[in-house]
């Protein structure tokens, strides 16, 4: 990353020359690894911090040798033998609101486009008469490496076709990246070949594109942000050029911005306020996007405006990068906590040295499973990468860099820490079959907003109720009295310590009221709250919709269950078994007076439901509603909610989120009408308030 990216960062200069030189050497080594290999020696935060200190020092001592780290587009990057007639530049960085305003001012009223800044590898691809004939990395900006063979390798790269639908000659520039799902697949494939996992999606893209021989699959995607060629040079607007690229089957960054963030989000802006609003919106949704981004790029839309502003040697003056806080960081593994999830599955949590990810300090991250941890030879003291990608909780993705000596590989204990019974290790995900061990997880899951929505039943209270032997299964909740709960002593985190206190009458009264209110939750949620293996919220809804009542569901055989779309024989078997073992609990739930049938409209109301008989798919996030609430809202309008778009779908509701892309493509393919999420919210509000 060149100094131009550093904006006005106030970093501490190195006081001594030898420290400066050491930092330059470390940075060049890490940067070379970053650009040329799949090794990760330094995380982005550490890299940027070091570079800022080098820049600050160099400012005071211009004669000290920075070995090009401050003046090159990509320090340490291998310059190959493909010449870039138009150099592949870097981007200046804007970090503050004022700098965003100054950038917009500089454009003097020209339209600004805000695009996702993909965190992958910059690639230039040349087409001749519709055939991809050349692909090259950025390299040092003027010479890159030839990666044509890698790009054309079996399977290719999504969004960068080997052959176009028409004989176009020209070039596209863009970023090759891995989606969250592809990153997971790539690591699974790599591990099964006995290799260490990739630390970040970027490492995966960069390492893979450089490898001549690949023995495992790494699925990748491309997003274009520039095009040149005869017909393109006549189009002044960047967005219009991108629209033409799209018609040739090339994926474009600007469309991903629209599609993945909000179909209604205007990424072409004219004011600073509008630009800031789009940046803020993208920043908020970033953790849940399936594509890896490290910021946004703000750029002039018009070529005339771009030519007027021109370029420096390192970066154009018509574009700038606004970087978000890094979504990954390296830390040290200090312990692995073993727990039991709501369906009895072993859960592993890494306790790590505090580190900043996505702007917050984290000390815990999830880990895959036993075989993964042992396969990666992780142990206390291992240096690990944690990444927040498409999920709320960061995950340990890989061991990184050189591992310190003396790390003892972690070995799981053969028995569950709660009940001391041996784990069931017949599957990759180990399980504990003692119901009490998963009970606390199950109770807190059942109490969560999208299931029974019982306020105040968090982990501490649930643990106390289980420890006091007041709750042995979910049905026991409904028998609890205020007196019983009030007397229970629980351990509470307070000011970094744990303190013991009675739950007390006020909390107990609220909890009992919450539990009583939960009885009226829809049947689907009660089914979900049973914690049967392989049934989450969606399956709960399918079962409720299909069988209509708890009685009918209990009477269902394996075949009845398997007759539901998307429930295969294995799932049907497992649900059947789960229902059988929950039989006594179900009896007591019915006796407690929970909802046992799906909500039926009152007589005369049926006709007025707008979506009776319609199959609806919801994709992306619906404003003001959780996923579960949105599905319930659609059901309230009379619809049957399905998870995937097919010829039988009647309507697709489109909210914000990257998952919308493939569903929108399917909707188009089957000519299924779509409705913006906002319109759905309005229709729902109108209908239920009538
Ligand atoms: S515009 C400099 N748009 O960011 C030439 N760049 O430091 C104009 N990048 O490696 C670049 N997403 O590959 C542009 N939507 C986007 C981008 C983007 C990612 C990368 C680019 C380059 C780096 C610039």
XYZ file of C-alpha atoms and ligand atoms in Angstrom:
714
model
C 0.000 0.000 0.000
C 1.587 3.307 -1.041
C 1.975 6.367 1.154
C -0.662 8.125 -0.911
C -3.214 5.988 0.896
C -2.278 7.296 4.260
C -4.208 10.545 4.207
C -3.491 12.609 7.284
C -2.788 9.832 9.786
C -0.858 11.171 12.761
C 1.534 8.311 13.467
C 4.515 8.286 15.817
C 7.817 8.462 13.961
C 10.566 5.956 14.854
C 13.149 7.743 17.003
C 16.146 5.686 15.801
C 17.349 4.809 12.360
C 17.820 1.106 13.116
C 14.189 0.790 14.260
C 13.121 2.511 11.048
C 15.184 0.115 8.970
C 13.869 -2.879 10.833
C 10.307 -1.712 10.224
C 10.997 -1.192 6.500
C 12.457 -4.708 6.220
C 9.501 -6.237 8.072
C 7.067 -4.355 5.871
C 8.771 -5.315 2.609
C 8.825 -8.979 3.690
C 5.163 -8.939 4.722
C 4.135 -6.992 1.642
C 5.943 -9.403 -0.681
C 4.179 -12.303 1.033
C 0.863 -10.436 0.733
C 1.242 -9.784 -2.976
C 3.019 -12.914 -4.123
C 1.957 -15.831 -1.932
C -0.880 -17.175 0.143
C 1.146 -16.613 3.311
C -0.091 -14.023 5.748
C 2.629 -12.493 7.889
C 0.938 -9.318 9.037
C -2.725 -8.363 9.332
C -3.999 -5.253 7.495
C -4.287 -3.185 10.673
C -0.704 -3.872 11.711
C 0.500 -3.257 8.156
C -1.242 0.117 7.876
C 0.012 1.174 11.292
C 3.608 0.297 10.464
C 3.415 2.002 7.089
C 2.049 5.170 8.700
C 4.972 5.225 11.152
C 7.446 4.707 8.309
C 5.845 7.605 6.404
C 5.960 9.864 9.463
C 9.630 9.018 10.047
C 10.535 9.533 6.404
C 8.899 12.935 6.505
C 11.410 13.953 9.196
C 14.384 12.138 7.601
C 13.887 12.187 3.824
C 17.419 10.794 3.355
C 16.647 7.509 5.176
C 16.048 4.734 2.620
C 12.430 3.528 2.556
C 13.232 0.840 -0.054
C 10.316 2.051 -2.151
C 7.591 1.211 0.350
C 6.365 4.809 0.230
C 6.616 5.306 -3.502
C 5.487 2.106 -5.095
C 1.992 0.930 -6.039
C 2.582 -2.460 -4.452
C 5.868 -2.788 -2.531
C 7.433 -6.197 -2.983
C 4.933 -7.341 -5.609
C 6.431 -9.553 -8.279
C 6.625 -7.626 -11.558
C 6.038 -10.125 -14.330
C 6.547 -9.783 -18.037
C 3.120 -8.536 -19.039
C 3.348 -4.827 -19.749
C 0.345 -2.686 -18.821
C 0.117 0.000 -21.537
C -2.093 1.952 -19.145
C -0.588 1.486 -15.664
C -2.641 -0.267 -12.969
C -2.665 2.280 -10.202
C -3.478 2.348 -6.540
C -6.003 4.613 -4.789
C -5.632 7.574 -2.453
C -7.330 7.063 0.871
C -9.914 9.290 2.476
C -10.571 8.586 6.149
C -12.593 11.467 7.569
C -15.911 13.104 6.682
C -13.993 16.250 5.777
C -11.837 14.345 3.324
C -14.946 12.869 1.717
C -16.349 16.394 1.378
C -13.062 17.651 -0.080
C -13.085 14.822 -2.625
C -16.653 15.550 -3.701
C -15.783 19.265 -3.969
C -12.806 18.440 -6.139
C -15.162 16.841 -8.662
C -16.882 20.216 -9.000
C -20.460 18.985 -9.226
C -19.813 15.949 -11.435
C -21.719 12.790 -10.437
C -19.969 10.557 -7.892
C -20.363 6.786 -7.868
C -19.883 4.812 -4.649
C -18.800 1.218 -5.297
C -17.827 -1.663 -3.069
C -14.066 -1.988 -2.723
C -13.478 -5.690 -3.138
C -10.718 -7.257 -1.090
C -9.106 -9.596 -3.568
C -6.567 -9.405 -6.328
C -6.576 -6.750 -9.095
C -6.657 -8.375 -12.538
C -6.575 -7.057 -16.087
C -8.238 -9.283 -18.678
C -7.950 -8.870 -22.423
C -10.553 -10.162 -24.907
C -10.013 -10.651 -28.616
C -13.078 -11.231 -30.782
C -14.990 -12.447 -27.761
C -12.288 -14.795 -26.402
C -10.370 -14.191 -23.197
C -6.758 -14.166 -24.364
C -4.830 -12.561 -21.520
C -5.110 -12.155 -17.777
C -2.463 -10.418 -15.684
C -1.929 -9.270 -12.111
C -1.206 -5.663 -11.242
C 2.412 -6.440 -10.272
C 4.347 -3.222 -9.777
C 1.739 -1.269 -11.697
C 3.465 -1.290 -15.085
C 4.338 -4.994 -15.318
C 2.253 -7.823 -13.974
C 2.376 -11.605 -14.023
C 0.666 -13.615 -16.707
C -2.109 -15.633 -15.038
C -4.108 -16.468 -18.166
C -3.815 -20.217 -17.650
C -4.928 -19.942 -14.021
C -7.953 -17.830 -14.949
C -9.007 -20.294 -17.638
C -8.383 -23.320 -15.434
C -11.303 -25.765 -15.088
C -14.398 -24.135 -13.800
C -13.046 -20.687 -14.599
C -13.913 -17.612 -12.595
C -17.532 -16.635 -12.021
C -18.302 -13.375 -13.784
C -15.224 -13.469 -16.045
C -16.276 -15.666 -18.969
C -13.693 -17.342 -21.193
C -15.950 -16.619 -24.168
C -18.337 -13.711 -24.580
C -21.676 -13.823 -26.395
C -20.301 -11.432 -29.034
C -16.918 -10.910 -30.702
C -15.832 -7.979 -28.570
C -12.216 -6.819 -28.451
C -11.077 -4.815 -25.459
C -10.006 -5.119 -21.836
C -11.640 -5.172 -18.439
C -10.087 -4.465 -15.075
C -11.485 -5.683 -11.848
C -10.970 -7.719 -8.731
C -10.891 -11.485 -8.335
C -12.288 -12.455 -4.939
C -13.867 -15.281 -2.929
C -17.357 -15.036 -1.447
C -17.812 -16.187 2.162
C -19.207 -19.527 1.003
C -16.414 -20.016 -1.525
C -13.834 -19.232 1.137
C -15.304 -21.961 3.352
C -15.323 -24.428 0.435
C -11.774 -23.513 -0.540
C -10.524 -24.144 2.980
C -12.366 -27.432 3.297
C -10.853 -28.571 -0.007
C -7.410 -27.397 0.961
C -7.480 -29.070 4.357
C -8.620 -32.328 2.834
C -5.412 -32.158 0.792
C -3.405 -31.880 3.983
C -2.667 -28.183 3.558
C -3.011 -25.364 6.066
C -6.163 -23.263 5.697
C -6.054 -19.844 4.034
C -6.176 -17.003 6.555
C -8.393 -14.642 4.550
C -10.393 -14.739 1.296
C -7.804 -12.363 -0.147
C -4.929 -14.739 0.612
C -6.913 -17.492 -1.040
C -7.436 -15.488 -4.250
C -3.896 -14.218 -4.414
C -2.247 -17.567 -3.651
C -4.472 -19.548 -5.969
C -4.112 -17.291 -8.992
C -0.357 -17.577 -8.717
C -0.247 -21.326 -8.386
C 0.469 -23.126 -11.662
C -0.724 -26.499 -10.452
C -3.675 -26.725 -8.195
C -4.756 -30.000 -6.645
C -7.901 -28.777 -4.961
C -10.672 -26.446 -6.044
C -10.865 -22.797 -5.062
C -14.030 -21.239 -6.483
C -13.564 -17.552 -7.317
C -15.540 -14.594 -8.646
C -14.730 -11.463 -10.588
C -16.147 -7.947 -10.372
C -15.150 -5.430 -13.041
C -14.655 -1.752 -12.294
C -13.232 -0.545 -15.621
C -13.499 -1.364 -19.325
C -11.800 -0.115 -22.445
C -12.311 -0.950 -26.108
C -13.730 0.683 -29.180
C -17.371 0.972 -28.213
C -16.572 1.774 -24.576
C -14.446 4.758 -25.395
C -17.536 6.442 -26.815
C -19.537 6.091 -23.586
C -18.912 8.915 -21.121
C -20.633 7.398 -18.064
C -18.874 4.711 -16.003
C -22.196 3.199 -14.930
C -23.333 2.999 -18.533
C -20.076 1.313 -19.528
C -20.574 -1.166 -16.714
C -24.135 -1.841 -17.877
C -22.785 -2.775 -21.325
C -20.158 -5.077 -19.773
C -22.935 -6.795 -17.870
C -24.763 -7.619 -21.086
C -21.690 -9.621 -22.082
C -21.942 -11.760 -18.954
C -19.171 -9.983 -17.088
C -19.987 -9.299 -13.441
C -19.537 -5.635 -12.528
C -18.742 -4.053 -9.167
C -21.381 -1.351 -9.548
C -24.184 -3.864 -9.994
C -23.011 -5.842 -6.991
C -23.205 -2.652 -4.967
C -26.793 -2.152 -5.958
C -27.765 -5.776 -5.778
C -26.015 -6.648 -2.578
C -26.748 -3.621 -0.524
C -30.153 -2.351 -1.379
C -31.918 -2.548 -4.700
C -33.138 0.985 -4.117
C -29.835 2.440 -2.949
C -28.696 5.176 -5.260
C -24.981 4.762 -5.705
C -24.760 7.660 -8.142
C -24.636 10.739 -5.920
C -24.265 14.457 -6.387
C -23.796 15.681 -2.805
C -21.413 14.899 0.035
C -24.381 13.989 2.236
C -25.597 11.428 -0.278
C -22.093 9.948 -0.598
C -21.751 9.710 3.193
C -25.163 8.097 3.477
C -24.236 5.375 0.987
C -20.898 4.788 2.712
C -22.663 4.486 6.081
C -25.261 2.108 4.681
C -22.641 -0.159 3.121
C -20.554 -0.026 6.312
C -23.488 -1.208 8.373
C -24.261 -4.120 6.128
C -20.734 -5.178 5.445
C -20.506 -7.872 8.096
C -23.505 -9.622 6.557
C -22.459 -9.344 2.937
C -21.294 -12.477 1.232
C -18.572 -10.632 -0.676
C -15.366 -9.509 1.050
C -14.907 -5.749 0.990
C -12.402 -3.574 2.809
C -14.077 -0.266 2.018
C -15.751 1.615 -0.769
C -14.352 3.386 -3.794
C -15.787 6.812 -4.591
C -15.207 7.840 -8.173
C -16.270 10.315 -10.821
C -18.850 8.789 -13.136
C -17.992 10.857 -16.190
C -14.937 10.193 -18.302
C -14.733 13.909 -19.163
C -14.528 14.705 -15.430
C -11.876 12.001 -14.993
C -9.762 13.415 -17.813
C -10.067 16.891 -16.363
C -8.775 15.697 -12.985
C -6.081 13.398 -14.351
C -3.805 10.979 -12.475
C -0.726 11.140 -10.288
C 2.000 8.511 -10.636
C 0.516 6.296 -7.928
C -3.193 7.003 -8.018
C -5.841 8.755 -10.083
C -7.225 12.057 -8.784
C -10.769 11.165 -9.848
C -11.182 8.297 -7.369
C -10.486 7.599 -3.691
C -10.761 4.670 -1.304
C -12.665 4.938 1.962
C -11.470 2.011 4.034
C -13.462 0.371 6.823
C -11.866 -1.007 9.962
C -10.188 -4.345 9.083
C -12.564 -7.308 9.345
C -9.762 -9.663 10.235
C -6.820 -9.654 12.600
C -4.138 -11.972 13.892
C -3.981 -12.954 17.542
C -2.756 -15.690 19.864
C -4.823 -18.661 20.960
C -4.917 -18.881 24.769
C -7.533 -21.556 25.414
C -10.278 -23.576 23.787
C -13.604 -23.732 25.618
C -15.753 -26.774 25.043
C -19.530 -26.457 25.312
C -22.680 -28.226 24.202
C -25.089 -26.558 21.760
C -28.885 -26.755 21.852
C -29.055 -29.918 19.818
C -26.236 -31.621 21.689
C -23.486 -30.633 19.312
C -20.051 -29.904 20.771
C -19.192 -26.240 20.405
C -15.633 -24.934 20.440
C -14.772 -21.356 21.326
C -11.291 -19.930 20.986
C -10.175 -17.585 23.744
C -7.648 -15.216 22.198
C -5.581 -12.180 23.139
C -7.775 -9.085 22.705
C -7.688 -7.815 19.151
C -9.718 -5.330 17.082
C -11.979 -6.766 14.400
C -14.439 -4.574 12.553
C -13.962 -1.764 15.040
C -14.624 -3.750 18.229
C -12.245 -5.592 20.502
C -12.852 -9.295 20.583
C -11.483 -11.957 22.921
C -13.448 -14.962 21.682
C -14.011 -16.481 18.265
C -15.721 -19.616 17.067
C -13.816 -22.676 15.884
C -15.020 -25.268 13.396
C -14.755 -28.723 14.980
C -12.298 -31.130 16.579
C -10.871 -32.552 13.341
C -10.305 -29.048 12.027
C -8.467 -27.896 15.145
C -6.264 -30.971 15.352
C -5.692 -31.000 11.582
C -4.385 -27.427 11.783
C -2.166 -28.450 14.750
C -3.548 -25.615 16.842
C -2.557 -25.343 20.463
C -2.262 -22.788 23.232
C 0.207 -20.200 21.923
C -0.625 -20.683 18.221
C -0.830 -17.538 16.137
C -4.222 -17.508 14.441
C -6.239 -15.383 12.040
C -9.764 -14.393 13.030
C -12.119 -13.138 10.343
C -15.586 -11.708 10.506
C -17.129 -12.707 7.209
C -20.837 -13.010 6.608
C -21.567 -13.759 10.244
C -21.898 -11.923 13.521
C -19.256 -13.771 15.508
C -15.697 -13.815 14.172
C -14.260 -17.219 13.341
C -10.755 -18.591 13.593
C -9.861 -19.273 9.967
C -6.265 -20.470 10.057
C -2.952 -20.685 11.814
C -0.802 -17.901 10.396
C 2.872 -17.136 9.950
C 5.588 -19.004 11.712
C 4.267 -20.825 14.737
C 6.130 -20.276 18.007
C 8.111 -23.217 19.316
C 6.772 -25.442 22.057
C 3.093 -25.232 21.119
C 1.442 -28.448 22.258
C -1.267 -29.477 19.792
C -4.665 -29.289 21.487
C -6.412 -32.566 22.179
C -10.052 -32.746 23.192
C -11.031 -34.621 26.329
C -12.908 -37.781 25.460
C -15.894 -36.883 27.651
C -18.397 -34.032 27.825
C -17.270 -31.534 30.491
C -20.802 -31.270 31.852
C -21.894 -34.885 32.318
C -18.593 -36.701 31.956
C -20.138 -39.128 29.465
C -18.022 -39.963 26.391
C -18.741 -37.866 23.300
C -20.517 -39.499 20.414
C -17.731 -39.266 17.844
C -19.387 -41.151 15.010
C -19.717 -37.919 13.024
C -17.347 -35.073 12.324
C -19.330 -32.849 14.681
C -19.073 -34.557 18.037
C -22.178 -34.754 20.184
C -23.226 -35.263 23.765
C -26.440 -37.206 24.055
C -27.233 -36.239 27.655
C -30.282 -33.939 27.313
C -29.379 -31.865 30.386
C -26.083 -30.794 28.800
C -27.763 -29.033 25.901
C -30.567 -27.694 28.072
C -29.132 -24.244 28.841
C -28.371 -23.655 25.154
C -31.816 -24.925 24.252
C -33.586 -22.703 26.798
C -31.780 -19.557 25.698
C -32.427 -20.450 22.059
C -36.118 -21.082 22.788
C -36.297 -17.745 24.602
C -34.656 -15.781 21.770
C -36.525 -13.086 19.869
C -37.252 -15.133 16.781
C -38.472 -18.176 18.688
C -40.587 -17.683 21.850
C -39.338 -14.160 22.573
C -39.138 -14.507 26.363
C -37.424 -11.461 27.794
C -35.005 -12.084 30.655
C -34.223 -15.748 30.041
C -30.563 -15.328 29.210
C -27.724 -17.747 29.826
C -27.123 -16.788 33.470
C -30.751 -17.194 34.558
C -31.214 -20.343 32.464
C -28.101 -21.885 34.040
C -29.375 -21.015 37.520
C -32.807 -22.541 36.866
C -31.218 -25.726 35.539
C -28.703 -25.905 38.400
C -31.513 -25.413 40.932
C -33.191 -28.421 39.295
C -36.306 -26.363 38.588
C -36.058 -26.908 34.846
C -35.225 -30.273 33.302
C -36.854 -29.686 29.929
C -38.533 -26.789 28.102
C -42.014 -27.751 29.351
C -40.914 -27.163 32.955
C -40.734 -23.434 32.180
C -44.523 -23.193 32.157
C -44.830 -24.638 35.681
C -42.471 -22.134 37.277
C -43.887 -19.826 39.920
C -42.676 -16.370 40.910
C -41.703 -17.658 44.393
C -39.626 -20.513 42.986
C -37.730 -18.293 40.573
C -37.261 -15.397 43.006
C -35.418 -17.620 45.490
C -32.895 -18.959 42.991
C -29.355 -17.711 43.415
C -27.490 -16.987 40.214
C -24.037 -15.853 39.327
C -23.854 -12.587 37.483
C -20.974 -10.854 35.725
C -20.494 -7.476 37.411
C -17.592 -5.131 36.798
C -15.340 -7.852 35.453
C -16.057 -10.141 38.432
C -18.793 -12.611 39.137
C -21.207 -11.988 41.961
C -23.935 -14.240 43.373
C -27.392 -12.881 44.086
C -31.025 -13.930 44.276
C -33.044 -13.484 41.126
C -35.620 -11.604 43.201
C -39.298 -11.006 42.855
C -39.288 -8.220 40.267
C -37.267 -10.209 37.724
C -39.172 -13.402 38.529
C -42.547 -11.701 38.000
C -41.432 -10.384 34.622
C -40.076 -13.767 33.614
C -43.254 -15.637 34.560
C -45.312 -13.099 32.591
C -42.985 -13.518 29.598
C -43.292 -17.292 29.749
C -47.082 -17.085 29.988
C -47.199 -14.757 26.989
C -45.013 -17.157 25.009
C -47.793 -19.765 25.052
C -49.622 -17.727 22.425
C -46.696 -17.684 20.007
C -47.472 -19.379 16.674
C -47.231 -23.167 16.461
C -44.128 -22.997 14.247
C -42.168 -21.329 17.008
C -43.215 -23.928 19.582
C -42.050 -26.675 17.251
C -38.714 -24.902 16.854
C -38.414 -24.457 20.620
C -38.358 -28.242 21.121
C -34.740 -28.199 19.942
C -35.093 -31.289 17.777
C -31.994 -32.012 15.755
C -32.067 -30.551 12.253
C -35.011 -28.311 13.046
C -34.371 -24.614 13.208
C -36.796 -21.819 12.477
C -37.400 -22.669 8.817
C -38.071 -26.340 9.433
C -40.385 -25.361 12.307
C -42.384 -23.280 9.875
C -42.513 -25.937 7.177
C -43.715 -28.514 9.690
C -46.398 -26.206 11.085
C -47.613 -25.240 7.619
C -47.644 -28.836 6.386
C -49.289 -30.565 9.344
C -51.343 -27.690 10.728
C -51.406 -29.013 14.292
C -49.143 -30.506 16.892
C -51.282 -33.651 16.981
C -50.951 -34.197 13.221
C -47.216 -33.601 13.416
C -46.822 -36.174 16.196
C -48.766 -38.714 14.233
C -46.584 -38.219 11.144
C -44.451 -41.104 9.954
C -40.994 -40.775 8.424
C -42.515 -40.857 4.954
C -45.010 -38.108 5.719
C -42.143 -35.967 6.921
C -40.015 -36.773 3.891
C -42.874 -35.784 1.579
C -42.214 -32.142 2.456
C -40.157 -30.245 -0.085
C -36.567 -29.863 1.115
C -36.839 -32.480 3.856
C -34.797 -35.442 2.727
C -34.921 -38.975 4.177
C -32.112 -38.363 6.699
C -33.716 -35.216 8.034
C -37.123 -36.903 8.154
C -35.639 -39.799 10.133
C -33.964 -37.457 12.583
C -37.074 -35.302 13.074
C -39.192 -38.397 13.602
C -36.805 -39.712 16.202
C -36.647 -36.282 17.881
C -40.424 -36.025 18.068
C -40.628 -39.490 19.584
C -38.181 -38.668 22.352
C -39.855 -35.320 23.005
C -43.260 -36.998 23.310
C -43.655 -36.551 27.067
C -42.509 -32.932 26.835
C -45.029 -32.291 24.054
C -47.843 -33.734 26.238
C -46.964 -31.318 28.987
C -46.692 -28.378 26.593
C -50.201 -29.115 25.328
C -51.426 -29.350 28.934
C -49.768 -25.993 29.646
C -51.921 -24.436 26.933
C -49.498 -23.538 24.166
C -50.736 -22.857 20.626
C -51.284 -26.266 19.063
C -52.670 -25.300 15.681
C -51.645 -22.872 13.000
C -53.449 -19.575 13.084
C -56.546 -19.899 10.981
C -58.227 -16.778 9.698
C -61.613 -16.065 11.258
C -64.640 -17.064 9.202
C -65.178 -14.624 6.368
C -61.605 -13.397 6.526
C -60.120 -15.888 4.114
C -61.198 -14.116 0.994
C -59.622 -10.846 2.035
C -56.078 -12.212 2.399
C -54.073 -10.885 -0.545
C -51.741 -13.847 -0.952
C -53.938 -16.862 -0.321
C -52.686 -19.769 -2.423
C -49.502 -17.954 -3.428
C -45.967 -19.227 -2.905
C -43.668 -16.418 -1.904
C -39.884 -16.263 -1.517
C -38.265 -13.600 0.645
C -34.694 -12.674 -0.114
C -32.485 -10.143 1.617
C -33.423 -8.262 4.751
C -36.820 -6.683 5.226
C -36.734 -3.298 6.990
C -37.879 -3.479 10.608
C -38.363 -7.249 10.591
C -36.138 -10.165 11.410
C -36.058 -13.005 8.907
C -38.555 -14.971 10.993
C -40.901 -12.035 11.429
C -40.886 -11.363 7.688
C -41.785 -14.970 6.954
C -44.578 -14.859 9.500
C -45.840 -11.615 8.024
C -46.043 -13.249 4.591
C -47.923 -16.196 6.109
C -50.299 -13.718 7.735
C -51.019 -12.388 4.260
C -52.032 -15.891 3.245
C -48.813 -16.970 1.508
C -46.859 -20.171 1.735
C -43.240 -19.186 2.239
C -40.575 -21.069 0.345
C -36.797 -20.834 0.532
C -35.936 -21.126 -3.132
C -37.210 -19.662 -6.359
C -38.644 -22.067 -8.930
C -41.219 -22.052 -11.695
C -43.830 -22.591 -8.985
C -42.965 -19.372 -7.150
C -45.580 -16.632 -7.479
C -43.668 -13.686 -6.039
C -40.186 -12.784 -4.816
C -39.880 -10.110 -2.134
C -36.542 -8.381 -2.520
C -34.788 -6.785 0.430
C -31.179 -5.818 1.012
C -28.367 -8.372 1.026
C -26.090 -10.233 -1.323
C -28.150 -13.416 -1.203
C -30.629 -11.619 -3.432
C -28.478 -11.963 -6.519
C -28.955 -15.603 -7.363
C -32.626 -15.471 -6.386
C -33.182 -12.454 -8.617
C -31.513 -14.250 -11.495
C -33.795 -17.251 -10.923
C -36.831 -14.980 -10.711
C -35.876 -13.483 -14.034
C -35.313 -16.911 -15.535
C -38.755 -18.131 -14.446
C -40.368 -14.758 -15.057
C -41.527 -14.518 -11.457
C -42.659 -11.011 -10.459
C -40.751 -9.247 -7.659
C -41.792 -6.789 -4.989
C -39.479 -4.452 -3.046
C -39.323 -5.272 0.677
C -40.613 -1.798 1.537
C -43.787 -2.403 -0.473
C -44.255 -5.715 1.314
C -43.935 -4.002 4.708
C -46.531 -1.429 3.658
C -48.930 -4.093 2.348
C -48.555 -6.072 5.546
C -49.189 -3.022 7.720
C -52.280 -2.137 5.650
C -53.686 -5.655 5.790
C -53.179 -6.343 9.481
C -54.447 -2.917 10.505
C -57.605 -3.176 8.470
S -11.230 1.709 -9.155
C -6.760 2.760 -9.446
N -13.044 0.249 -8.058
O -8.562 -1.321 -5.112
C -7.589 2.328 -10.546
N -10.785 -0.282 -7.567
O -5.906 0.404 -4.304
C -9.041 2.475 -10.286
N -10.533 -2.215 -6.072
O -6.102 -2.955 -6.425
C -9.512 1.483 -9.340
N -12.666 -2.660 -5.828
O -8.153 -3.563 -7.685
C -11.732 0.458 -8.173
N -14.832 -0.953 -7.156
C -13.505 -0.767 -7.286
C -12.560 -1.571 -6.637
C -11.201 -1.295 -6.796
C -11.441 -3.023 -5.505
C -9.061 -2.362 -5.883
C -8.250 -2.287 -7.131
C -6.901 -1.854 -6.654
C -7.181 -1.246 -5.339
C -6.739 0.186 -5.353
